Amino acid sequence: LTEQSQHSDQFDKLTQLAVKICNADAAFISFFDRDRQWFKSKVGFDHAEVPFSTSICQYMVNKNLSYLTIPDLSLDETFKKYSDFTENGIRFYSGFALTSPDDSIIGSFCVFGYQPKQLDDLQLEFLKTMADQTMLLIESHKLNYEISIEAGQLEKRIIVTDKAATIGKLGGLYLDMAGQDIFWSPSNNVLFDLAVDYTMTFEEFELCNFKFENSFLSLFKKIWEVCNSQNNSRSKFSFEYEAADKYLEVHGELLDSEIYVVFQDKSKQQKLTHDLKLYRRLMEQVEEAVNLGGWSYDLNTKEVFWTKNTYAIYELPVGQNVSLELALSHFTSESYNEIQVDFSNLIENGTSYQKEYLFTSAFGISKWVKASGHPIYENDEIVQVVGSFQDITEEKSLRLQLQKSEMGAIQTANYYKSLVNNTTFYICKAGVDGGLTFCNAFYSSQLNVTPLDINGNKTVFFHAVNTDYLEPAREAFFSVASGKDSRRRVLLKETNSNQVEVYNLWDFIALKNSHDNLVEVLCLGYDVSELEKNRAQVQMLADYTSFQNKRILEYNSIVSHDIRSHVANSVGLISLMDIIENQDEYQNYFRLLKKEIRKTDRTIMALDKLSSVTSVFESGKERVPLYQLIEDIFDTFRRDKLNARFILVNKIPEDLVIFSIRKYLENLFSNVISNSLKMVSPEREFQIEIDAFQITNSILQIKIVDNGILIDMGQSGEGKVKIKRPLEGIQYGNGVGLYVIKQQIEALGGQFKLQNENGKGNIIILEFLNHEY
Amino acid sequence: MNTKILLIDDDQVSLLIAKKYLIISGVQDIVHEILIFDDAADALRLLRELEVKSESSLLCILLDINMPEINGWDFLNSIKNKNLHNHVKVIMLTSSISEEDKNRAASFSSVYGYISKPLDEQKCKEIKQIILGSAKA
């Protein structure tokens, strides 16, 4: 209650009435503070307040009087000294104390006048009633005030509760079973999709006959059943309820006949939990399938979750507790900064990432990993981040290797292409029935097959094979085509496009598809006609060489054992004759010496006969003009190989003569040149140059230089291209041809050397003993 | 120990020269006897007899290579196969000067030396050393 508080007009009505009834000059209602007296209502004077210590009311309070009336202050010994009389000229005073319910005096209701006055009983009773009314009024004001405060707070509380309930997705219900009352929280309407102004009545609840129609009806029926089934007068219950895409937790408390029920909407949490469970299950399934790991991180609990494979990639035991710091610490220094930035962007801005990082496992093994991260939102806030984790080290290194080998592959492809388009090998493919499906240009030109024939699948592999060779040809081919052998080699006589019979050496190789099924036969062929023609002569030379060897061995035996033993005996006898003195003995030795010398002579005669036999070959030698010989051979090649493009250069001095057998030399040089022609490089026009020098009186050196593919003699050093590598196991000219040439030269004590010039070609050097006997 | 020299050669002149030098150079003085064979088969027979008798004697064999019937190599193989070489030291005495024959001879463990004909005083000193066990030529 204050000076400014409302309803003071009610007090003013009382004081105005008091002045009239008591016929006084002034009236007031005052209250006391510690040291002042203030006026809630006043009539007839202006003071707002006066000091309490000097007021007449103070006297009444001190003396604990319920009222005080003074008819004339000037006649009263006590009050004629008060300032109310001395200063304000008041002569008459009558007042009643305002007593609070706890019996303390809090104020006064008074009238006063400037003339002496005696109030009658009625007036005094009236004044007392006025004081009592004032007190009632004060109490009523006080109560009103308190109620208004309370009401305001209650209103605020309801608003706050309702707001909290709506935001927190809470609902509530209060049931008074005894009082047949129900309190329905307005937030329930939001929770249960009901009209804003709906309020459930006890009747609805009791009869389970609700004024709304939706899937939550069963919830309230259930609550009704639960409440009625509780045996104890005090108990709690909880259950989960799912309807209309909502997931609710219901908590209730029974207190005698009162029931409190709280509803909590857990739909979102439930959905999130459900989604996360699904996501984890999905991660685990994916993990099984593609060796992918998964992870998640809860921003609230700071918990890190890993799937089995993620543990495996980290090389940490499955289930070990891991922190975010540990998880990130395994990224190597460069990748660490990157993942830090990526991860921060993810949890702060929700920016997803998927990148490759360098990583070190717990065992210190460096790995390439592909990691991704994605945000999971709840109410527009990131609550979790999840992602995948994959070890891509192998994939990455394969990718690198692939890149590296790409250049190599292109080179190899070009190399194979040049091989296919060569003018040395036949390359063709045939189906398992023998029908040609592919042939290279060389085969096409030499064995008279057009691409059209192949497309129509008209030509069989055996079309050019001579009748006598058909049997072995079919046997070898079909043993591969049937899968019996994976590879076969056979020598076939065939008729070429110039109607010339040629000897071709064929390799049949089984070709399988990716399912390991035999689909085709690869046929690689090589014209060995020259070698075949020479074979007989080579055999003769080999026989002659072995005969020569035998002769040399016999000669050695004769010289060492026959002649030398006689000579040794002679020497021994002569030395004995020098040291002995007995004449008979001397004569005997002399006789023996003569015998030994005769034996020696006979042996030498025999040796002469032997050597005259060996000189048959030597006597077959003739004067061969080398220049003309080479020209003749070149002409033969130009005639035989009409389709081939090559340059033959003869630099041999025209007057040079070699002492040898013409047939033998023809054979030898034909072999050398045809062997070189098989080494034609696809990069340049082929050229052979032959030159000869008499390097000593008796040794002639012949140099054959070509620009073909390098010849591999099986002992080539680094950097040499081994032509046999791509077609492993099939050795053509490089092996057989040169071996024959080498044998031919060495059979007559000559020398054979092979050099090559850094990829530019080959040099073959032949050295012959060349002198006239 | 009883020491014998076995001289094996089909050439009578060679045998004569060898025996003369063994005497002149004093090799005969350090052995108990010198036995001469113009047929290697006879020499092998003797080796077997000595083996049966278990007679403990050192046999120094001067062996030619080129002989009819049984040549030097056959002889060496026989004593190797029949394990008759316990107290045998073979010295090749041959007109062959080929390296091949020298190497082949060296491959036999029973061969202690290789001397090319004719024998002389210097070569006899080598034989003496081999007999006395101080050298393997």
PDB file of N, CA, C and O in Angstrom, chain A residues 506-568:
ATOM      1  N   TRP A 506      55.719 -74.092 -90.541  1.00  0.00           N
ATOM      2  CA  TRP A 506      54.544 -73.523 -89.887  1.00  0.00           C
ATOM      3  C   TRP A 506      54.497 -73.869 -88.404  1.00  0.00           C
ATOM      4  O   TRP A 506      54.812 -74.986 -88.020  1.00  0.00           O
ATOM      5  N   ASP A 507      54.059 -72.878 -87.624  1.00  0.00           N
ATOM      6  CA  ASP A 507      53.749 -73.117 -86.211  1.00  0.00           C
ATOM      7  C   ASP A 507      52.267 -72.899 -86.020  1.00  0.00           C
ATOM      8  O   ASP A 507      51.738 -71.864 -86.431  1.00  0.00           O
ATOM      9  N   PHE A 508      51.592 -73.856 -85.431  1.00  0.00           N
ATOM     10  CA  PHE A 508      50.174 -73.702 -85.104  1.00  0.00           C
ATOM     11  C   PHE A 508      50.060 -73.505 -83.600  1.00  0.00           C
ATOM     12  O   PHE A 508      50.570 -74.315 -82.827  1.00  0.00           O
ATOM     13  N   ILE A 509      49.397 -72.421 -83.212  1.00  0.00           N
ATOM     14  CA  ILE A 509      49.304 -72.092 -81.779  1.00  0.00           C
ATOM     15  C   ILE A 509      47.837 -71.899 -81.411  1.00  0.00           C
ATOM     16  O   ILE A 509      47.117 -71.170 -82.089  1.00  0.00           O
ATOM     17  N   ALA A 510      47.402 -72.558 -80.346  1.00  0.00           N
ATOM     18  CA  ALA A 510      46.000 -72.470 -79.917  1.00  0.00           C
ATOM     19  C   ALA A 510      45.716 -71.087 -79.347  1.00  0.00           C
ATOM     20  O   ALA A 510      46.502 -70.558 -78.552  1.00  0.00           O
ATOM     21  N   LEU A 511      44.612 -70.484 -79.772  1.00  0.00           N
ATOM     22  CA  LEU A 511      44.190 -69.191 -79.227  1.00  0.00           C
ATOM     23  C   LEU A 511      42.934 -69.410 -78.400  1.00  0.00           C
ATOM     24  O   LEU A 511      41.961 -69.980 -78.882  1.00  0.00           O
ATOM     25  N   LYS A 512      42.989 -68.930 -77.151  1.00  0.00           N
ATOM     26  CA  LYS A 512      41.831 -69.126 -76.280  1.00  0.00           C
ATOM     27  C   LYS A 512      41.193 -67.793 -75.957  1.00  0.00           C
ATOM     28  O   LYS A 512      41.883 -66.777 -75.911  1.00  0.00           O
ATOM     29  N   ASN A 513      39.896 -67.800 -75.724  1.00  0.00           N
ATOM     30  CA  ASN A 513      39.232 -66.559 -75.294  1.00  0.00           C
ATOM     31  C   ASN A 513      39.318 -66.439 -73.772  1.00  0.00           C
ATOM     32  O   ASN A 513      39.933 -67.278 -73.115  1.00  0.00           O
ATOM     33  N   SER A 514      38.694 -65.369 -73.239  1.00  0.00           N
ATOM     34  CA  SER A 514      38.831 -65.114 -71.808  1.00  0.00           C
ATOM     35  C   SER A 514      38.206 -66.219 -70.953  1.00  0.00           C
ATOM     36  O   SER A 514      38.491 -66.345 -69.778  1.00  0.00           O
ATOM     37  N   HIS A 515      37.333 -67.030 -71.531  1.00  0.00           N
ATOM     38  CA  HIS A 515      36.734 -68.137 -70.776  1.00  0.00           C
ATOM     39  C   HIS A 515      37.555 -69.409 -70.915  1.00  0.00           C
ATOM     40  O   HIS A 515      37.099 -70.495 -70.574  1.00  0.00           O
ATOM     41  N   ASP A 516      38.759 -69.257 -71.497  1.00  0.00           N
ATOM     42  CA  ASP A 516      39.659 -70.384 -71.662  1.00  0.00           C
ATOM     43  C   ASP A 516      39.129 -71.410 -72.674  1.00  0.00           C
ATOM     44  O   ASP A 516      39.476 -72.579 -72.616  1.00  0.00           O
ATOM     45  N   ASN A 517      38.275 -70.940 -73.556  1.00  0.00           N
ATOM     46  CA  ASN A 517      37.797 -71.843 -74.602  1.00  0.00           C
ATOM     47  C   ASN A 517      38.624 -71.638 -75.864  1.00  0.00           C
ATOM     48  O   ASN A 517      38.918 -70.514 -76.243  1.00  0.00           O
ATOM     49  N   LEU A 518      38.961 -72.728 -76.520  1.00  0.00           N
ATOM     50  CA  LEU A 518      39.722 -72.676 -77.751  1.00  0.00           C
ATOM     51  C   LEU A 518      38.820 -72.104 -78.841  1.00  0.00           C
ATOM     52  O   LEU A 518      37.726 -72.612 -79.088  1.00  0.00           O
ATOM     53  N   VAL A 519      39.256 -71.003 -79.467  1.00  0.00           N
ATOM     54  CA  VAL A 519      38.397 -70.390 -80.481  1.00  0.00           C
ATOM     55  C   VAL A 519      39.055 -70.358 -81.853  1.00  0.00           C
ATOM     56  O   VAL A 519      38.378 -70.496 -82.873  1.00  0.00           O
ATOM     57  N   GLU A 520      40.369 -70.170 -81.871  1.00  0.00           N
ATOM     58  CA  GLU A 520      41.046 -70.044 -83.157  1.00  0.00           C
ATOM     59  C   GLU A 520      42.443 -70.646 -83.058  1.00  0.00           C
ATOM     60  O   GLU A 520      42.939 -70.921 -81.978  1.00  0.00           O
ATOM     61  N   VAL A 521      43.046 -70.790 -84.230  1.00  0.00           N
ATOM     62  CA  VAL A 521      44.424 -71.274 -84.270  1.00  0.00           C
ATOM     63  C   VAL A 521      45.252 -70.201 -84.969  1.00  0.00           C
ATOM     64  O   VAL A 521      44.901 -69.736 -86.054  1.00  0.00           O
ATOM     65  N   LEU A 522      46.312 -69.772 -84.277  1.00  0.00           N
ATOM     66  CA  LEU A 522      47.230 -68.807 -84.877  1.00  0.00           C
ATOM     67  C   LEU A 522      48.263 -69.586 -85.680  1.00  0.00           C
ATOM     68  O   LEU A 522      48.854 -70.543 -85.175  1.00  0.00           O
ATOM     69  N   CYS A 523      48.480 -69.189 -86.944  1.00  0.00           N
ATOM     70  CA  CYS A 523      49.431 -69.899 -87.793  1.00  0.00           C
ATOM     71  C   CYS A 523      50.549 -68.937 -88.163  1.00  0.00           C
ATOM     72  O   CYS A 523      50.281 -67.874 -88.738  1.00  0.00           O
ATOM     73  N   LEU A 524      51.759 -69.273 -87.786  1.00  0.00           N
ATOM     74  CA  LEU A 524      52.910 -68.445 -88.114  1.00  0.00           C
ATOM     75  C   LEU A 524      53.803 -69.255 -89.040  1.00  0.00           C
ATOM     76  O   LEU A 524      54.215 -70.363 -88.702  1.00  0.00           O
ATOM     77  N   GLY A 525      54.081 -68.682 -90.200  1.00  0.00           N
ATOM     78  CA  GLY A 525      54.847 -69.455 -91.174  1.00  0.00           C
ATOM     79  C   GLY A 525      56.068 -68.702 -91.663  1.00  0.00           C
ATOM     80  O   GLY A 525      56.134 -67.472 -91.572  1.00  0.00           O
ATOM     81  N   TYR A 526      57.025 -69.465 -92.206  1.00  0.00           N
ATOM     82  CA  TYR A 526      58.265 -68.871 -92.626  1.00  0.00           C
ATOM     83  C   TYR A 526      58.799 -69.680 -93.801  1.00  0.00           C
ATOM     84  O   TYR A 526      58.834 -70.919 -93.754  1.00  0.00           O
ATOM     85  N   ASP A 527      59.170 -68.965 -94.845  1.00  0.00           N
ATOM     86  CA  ASP A 527      59.643 -69.638 -96.056  1.00  0.00           C
ATOM     87  C   ASP A 527      61.075 -70.120 -95.833  1.00  0.00           C
ATOM     88  O   ASP A 527      61.988 -69.314 -95.661  1.00  0.00           O
ATOM     89  N   VAL A 528      61.256 -71.424 -95.820  1.00  0.00           N
ATOM     90  CA  VAL A 528      62.595 -71.978 -95.565  1.00  0.00           C
ATOM     91  C   VAL A 528      63.117 -72.697 -96.808  1.00  0.00           C
ATOM     92  O   VAL A 528      63.995 -73.547 -96.710  1.00  0.00           O
ATOM     93  N   SER A 529      62.575 -72.321 -97.980  1.00  0.00           N
ATOM     94  CA  SER A 529      62.949 -73.009 -99.222  1.00  0.00           C
ATOM     95  C   SER A 529      64.466 -73.050 -99.430  1.00  0.00           C
ATOM     96  O   SER A 529      65.030 -74.105 -99.724  1.00  0.00           O
ATOM     97  N   GLU A 530      65.100 -71.896 -99.262  1.00  0.00           N
ATOM     98  CA  GLU A 530      66.545 -71.846 -99.504  1.00  0.00           C
ATOM     99  C   GLU A 530      67.280 -72.795 -98.578  1.00  0.00           C
ATOM    100  O   GLU A 530      68.189 -73.506 -98.998  1.00  0.00           O
ATOM    101  N   LEU A 531      66.854 -72.787 -97.341  1.00  0.00           N
ATOM    102  CA  LEU A 531      67.509 -73.675 -96.366  1.00  0.00           C
ATOM    103  C   LEU A 531      67.304 -75.126 -96.762  1.00  0.00           C
ATOM    104  O   LEU A 531      68.220 -75.941 -96.670  1.00  0.00           O
ATOM    105  N   GLU A 532      66.096 -75.430 -97.212  1.00  0.00           N
ATOM    106  CA  GLU A 532      65.796 -76.804 -97.604  1.00  0.00           C
ATOM    107  C   GLU A 532      66.671 -77.230 -98.785  1.00  0.00           C
ATOM    108  O   GLU A 532      67.204 -78.320 -98.810  1.00  0.00           O
ATOM    109  N   LYS A 533      66.790 -76.308 -99.760  1.00  0.00           N
ATOM    110  CA  LYS A 533      67.610 -76.613-100.941  1.00  0.00           C
ATOM    111  C   LYS A 533      69.052 -76.863-100.532  1.00  0.00           C
ATOM    112  O   LYS A 533      69.747 -77.694-101.100  1.00  0.00           O
ATOM    113  N   ASN A 534      69.499 -76.117 -99.552  1.00  0.00           N
ATOM    114  CA  ASN A 534      70.905 -76.196 -99.167  1.00  0.00           C
ATOM    115  C   ASN A 534      71.202 -77.357 -98.261  1.00  0.00           C
ATOM    116  O   ASN A 534      72.350 -77.667 -97.993  1.00  0.00           O
ATOM    117  N   ARG A 535      70.127 -77.955 -97.733  1.00  0.00           N
ATOM    118  CA  ARG A 535      70.355 -78.941 -96.690  1.00  0.00           C
ATOM    119  C   ARG A 535      71.289 -80.068 -97.160  1.00  0.00           C
ATOM    120  O   ARG A 535      72.215 -80.431 -96.449  1.00  0.00           O
ATOM    121  N   ALA A 536      71.044 -80.561 -98.363  1.00  0.00           N
ATOM    122  CA  ALA A 536      71.855 -81.665 -98.871  1.00  0.00           C
ATOM    123  C   ALA A 536      73.321 -81.259 -98.960  1.00  0.00           C
ATOM    124  O   ALA A 536      74.212 -82.006 -98.526  1.00  0.00           O
ATOM    125  N   GLN A 537      73.530 -80.026 -99.465  1.00  0.00           N
ATOM    126  CA  GLN A 537      74.917 -79.576 -99.605  1.00  0.00           C
ATOM    127  C   GLN A 537      75.569 -79.372 -98.250  1.00  0.00           C
ATOM    128  O   GLN A 537      76.738 -79.685 -98.060  1.00  0.00           O
ATOM    129  N   VAL A 538      74.757 -78.860 -97.329  1.00  0.00           N
ATOM    130  CA  VAL A 538      75.288 -78.665 -95.978  1.00  0.00           C
ATOM    131  C   VAL A 538      75.685 -80.006 -95.384  1.00  0.00           C
ATOM    132  O   VAL A 538      76.741 -80.135 -94.759  1.00  0.00           O
ATOM    133  N   GLN A 539      74.827 -81.003 -95.616  1.00  0.00           N
ATOM    134  CA  GLN A 539      75.125 -82.334 -95.094  1.00  0.00           C
ATOM    135  C   GLN A 539      76.455 -82.845 -95.660  1.00  0.00           C
ATOM    136  O   GLN A 539      77.269 -83.375 -94.933  1.00  0.00           O
ATOM    137  N   MET A 540      76.629 -82.602 -96.963  1.00  0.00           N
ATOM    138  CA  MET A 540      77.863 -83.050 -97.612  1.00  0.00           C
ATOM    139  C   MET A 540      79.069 -82.374 -96.973  1.00  0.00           C
ATOM    140  O   MET A 540      80.068 -83.004 -96.670  1.00  0.00           O
ATOM    141  N   LEU A 541      78.892 -81.065 -96.735  1.00  0.00           N
ATOM    142  CA  LEU A 541      79.992 -80.321 -96.128  1.00  0.00           C
ATOM    143  C   LEU A 541      80.296 -80.840 -94.726  1.00  0.00           C
ATOM    144  O   LEU A 541      81.449 -80.968 -94.331  1.00  0.00           O
ATOM    145  N   ALA A 542      79.238 -81.135 -93.997  1.00  0.00           N
ATOM    146  CA  ALA A 542      79.427 -81.631 -92.632  1.00  0.00           C
ATOM    147  C   ALA A 542      80.150 -82.981 -92.661  1.00  0.00           C
ATOM    148  O   ALA A 542      81.075 -83.217 -91.876  1.00  0.00           O
ATOM    149  N   ASP A 543      79.721 -83.831 -93.601  1.00  0.00           N
ATOM    150  CA  ASP A 543      80.380 -85.144 -93.741  1.00  0.00           C
ATOM    151  C   ASP A 543      81.848 -84.957 -94.083  1.00  0.00           C
ATOM    152  O   ASP A 543      82.718 -85.628 -93.534  1.00  0.00           O
ATOM    153  N   TYR A 544      82.082 -84.050 -95.008  1.00  0.00           N
ATOM    154  CA  TYR A 544      83.456 -83.818 -95.424  1.00  0.00           C
ATOM    155  C   TYR A 544      84.285 -83.333 -94.243  1.00  0.00           C
ATOM    156  O   TYR A 544      85.416 -83.759 -94.037  1.00  0.00           O
ATOM    157  N   THR A 545      83.665 -82.437 -93.460  1.00  0.00           N
ATOM    158  CA  THR A 545      84.377 -81.903 -92.292  1.00  0.00           C
ATOM    159  C   THR A 545      84.738 -83.018 -91.331  1.00  0.00           C
ATOM    160  O   THR A 545      85.861 -83.082 -90.813  1.00  0.00           O
ATOM    161  N   SER A 546      83.798 -83.941 -91.113  1.00  0.00           N
ATOM    162  CA  SER A 546      84.090 -85.006 -90.162  1.00  0.00           C
ATOM    163  C   SER A 546      85.160 -85.951 -90.733  1.00  0.00           C
ATOM    164  O   SER A 546      86.021 -86.435 -90.005  1.00  0.00           O
ATOM    165  N   PHE A 547      85.118 -86.141 -92.046  1.00  0.00           N
ATOM    166  CA  PHE A 547      86.141 -86.959 -92.699  1.00  0.00           C
ATOM    167  C   PHE A 547      87.516 -86.320 -92.525  1.00  0.00           C
ATOM    168  O   PHE A 547      88.487 -86.970 -92.166  1.00  0.00           O
ATOM    169  N   GLN A 548      87.527 -84.971 -92.724  1.00  0.00           N
ATOM    170  CA  GLN A 548      88.761 -84.220 -92.558  1.00  0.00           C
ATOM    171  C   GLN A 548      89.310 -84.386 -91.141  1.00  0.00           C
ATOM    172  O   GLN A 548      90.491 -84.624 -90.938  1.00  0.00           O
ATOM    173  N   ASN A 549      88.397 -84.294 -90.194  1.00  0.00           N
ATOM    174  CA  ASN A 549      88.790 -84.436 -88.795  1.00  0.00           C
ATOM    175  C   ASN A 549      89.443 -85.770 -88.539  1.00  0.00           C
ATOM    176  O   ASN A 549      90.451 -85.862 -87.850  1.00  0.00           O
ATOM    177  N   LYS A 550      88.832 -86.803 -89.104  1.00  0.00           N
ATOM    178  CA  LYS A 550      89.338 -88.167 -88.918  1.00  0.00           C
ATOM    179  C   LYS A 550      90.755 -88.273 -89.491  1.00  0.00           C
ATOM    180  O   LYS A 550      91.652 -88.829 -88.874  1.00  0.00           O
ATOM    181  N   ARG A 551      90.921 -87.689 -90.679  1.00  0.00           N
ATOM    182  CA  ARG A 551      92.236 -87.701 -91.341  1.00  0.00           C
ATOM    183  C   ARG A 551      93.268 -87.019 -90.448  1.00  0.00           C
ATOM    184  O   ARG A 551      94.372 -87.511 -90.269  1.00  0.00           O
ATOM    185  N   ILE A 552      92.873 -85.870 -89.923  1.00  0.00           N
ATOM    186  CA  ILE A 552      93.823 -85.112 -89.088  1.00  0.00           C
ATOM    187  C   ILE A 552      94.217 -85.941 -87.865  1.00  0.00           C
ATOM    188  O   ILE A 552      95.388 -86.007 -87.481  1.00  0.00           O
ATOM    189  N   LEU A 553      93.223 -86.616 -87.284  1.00  0.00           N
ATOM    190  CA  LEU A 553      93.510 -87.451 -86.114  1.00  0.00           C
ATOM    191  C   LEU A 553      94.473 -88.582 -86.491  1.00  0.00           C
ATOM    192  O   LEU A 553      95.422 -88.865 -85.762  1.00  0.00           O
ATOM    193  N   GLU A 554      94.223 -89.193 -87.648  1.00  0.00           N
ATOM    194  CA  GLU A 554      95.099 -90.281 -88.124  1.00  0.00           C
ATOM    195  C   GLU A 554      96.496 -89.762 -88.353  1.00  0.00           C
ATOM    196  O   GLU A 554      97.484 -90.385 -87.971  1.00  0.00           O
ATOM    197  N   TYR A 555      96.601 -88.597 -88.964  1.00  0.00           N
ATOM    198  CA  TYR A 555      97.880 -87.965 -89.251  1.00  0.00           C
ATOM    199  C   TYR A 555      98.639 -87.749 -87.946  1.00  0.00           C
ATOM    200  O   TYR A 555      99.810 -88.093 -87.814  1.00  0.00           O
ATOM    201  N   ASN A 556      97.932 -87.232 -86.968  1.00  0.00           N
ATOM    202  CA  ASN A 556      98.534 -86.975 -85.664  1.00  0.00           C
ATOM    203  C   ASN A 556      99.065 -88.266 -85.060  1.00  0.00           C
ATOM    204  O   ASN A 556     100.172 -88.326 -84.529  1.00  0.00           O
ATOM    205  N   SER A 557      98.258 -89.322 -85.200  1.00  0.00           N
ATOM    206  CA  SER A 557      98.650 -90.612 -84.652  1.00  0.00           C
ATOM    207  C   SER A 557      99.909 -91.137 -85.340  1.00  0.00           C
ATOM    208  O   SER A 557     100.823 -91.630 -84.688  1.00  0.00           O
ATOM    209  N   ILE A 558      99.924 -90.967 -86.640  1.00  0.00           N
ATOM    210  CA  ILE A 558     101.085 -91.447 -87.404  1.00  0.00           C
ATOM    211  C   ILE A 558     102.344 -90.701 -86.995  1.00  0.00           C
ATOM    212  O   ILE A 558     103.380 -91.292 -86.683  1.00  0.00           O
ATOM    213  N   VAL A 559     102.221 -89.376 -86.967  1.00  0.00           N
ATOM    214  CA  VAL A 559     103.393 -88.559 -86.628  1.00  0.00           C
ATOM    215  C   VAL A 559     103.870 -88.870 -85.216  1.00  0.00           C
ATOM    216  O   VAL A 559     105.031 -89.135 -84.971  1.00  0.00           O
ATOM    217  N   SER A 560     102.920 -88.920 -84.278  1.00  0.00           N
ATOM    218  CA  SER A 560     103.295 -89.040 -82.875  1.00  0.00           C
ATOM    219  C   SER A 560     103.778 -90.444 -82.527  1.00  0.00           C
ATOM    220  O   SER A 560     104.785 -90.600 -81.854  1.00  0.00           O
ATOM    221  N   HIS A 561     103.050 -91.418 -82.978  1.00  0.00           N
ATOM    222  CA  HIS A 561     103.368 -92.756 -82.503  1.00  0.00           C
ATOM    223  C   HIS A 561     104.307 -93.563 -83.409  1.00  0.00           C
ATOM    224  O   HIS A 561     105.112 -94.305 -82.902  1.00  0.00           O
ATOM    225  N   ASP A 562     104.137 -93.374 -84.702  1.00  0.00           N
ATOM    226  CA  ASP A 562     104.964 -94.177 -85.578  1.00  0.00           C
ATOM    227  C   ASP A 562     106.318 -93.527 -85.835  1.00  0.00           C
ATOM    228  O   ASP A 562     107.352 -94.065 -85.471  1.00  0.00           O
ATOM    229  N   ILE A 563     106.280 -92.324 -86.407  1.00  0.00           N
ATOM    230  CA  ILE A 563     107.557 -91.671 -86.727  1.00  0.00           C
ATOM    231  C   ILE A 563     108.339 -91.383 -85.465  1.00  0.00           C
ATOM    232  O   ILE A 563     109.508 -91.708 -85.330  1.00  0.00           O
ATOM    233  N   ARG A 564     107.612 -90.811 -84.435  1.00  0.00           N
ATOM    234  CA  ARG A 564     108.337 -90.389 -83.233  1.00  0.00           C
ATOM    235  C   ARG A 564     108.940 -91.562 -82.478  1.00  0.00           C
ATOM    236  O   ARG A 564     110.027 -91.459 -81.923  1.00  0.00           O
ATOM    237  N   SER A 565     108.289 -92.722 -82.485  1.00  0.00           N
ATOM    238  CA  SER A 565     108.860 -93.841 -81.732  1.00  0.00           C
ATOM    239  C   SER A 565     110.158 -94.335 -82.387  1.00  0.00           C
ATOM    240  O   SER A 565     111.114 -94.661 -81.701  1.00  0.00           O
ATOM    241  N   HIS A 566     110.150 -94.301 -83.717  1.00  0.00           N
ATOM    242  CA  HIS A 566     111.387 -94.715 -84.407  1.00  0.00           C
ATOM    243  C   HIS A 566     112.483 -93.700 -84.196  1.00  0.00           C
ATOM    244  O   HIS A 566     113.625 -94.066 -83.922  1.00  0.00           O
ATOM    245  N   VAL A 567     112.107 -92.449 -84.272  1.00  0.00           N
ATOM    246  CA  VAL A 567     113.117 -91.393 -84.061  1.00  0.00           C
ATOM    247  C   VAL A 567     113.651 -91.466 -82.627  1.00  0.00           C
ATOM    248  O   VAL A 567     114.851 -91.364 -82.384  1.00  0.00           O
ATOM    249  N   ALA A 568     112.728 -91.683 -81.646  1.00  0.00           N
ATOM    250  CA  ALA A 568     113.154 -91.750 -80.245  1.00  0.00           C
ATOM    251  C   ALA A 568     114.128 -92.909 -80.040  1.00  0.00           C
ATOM    252  O   ALA A 568     115.151 -92.763 -79.349  1.00  0.00           O
TER     253      ALA A 568
END
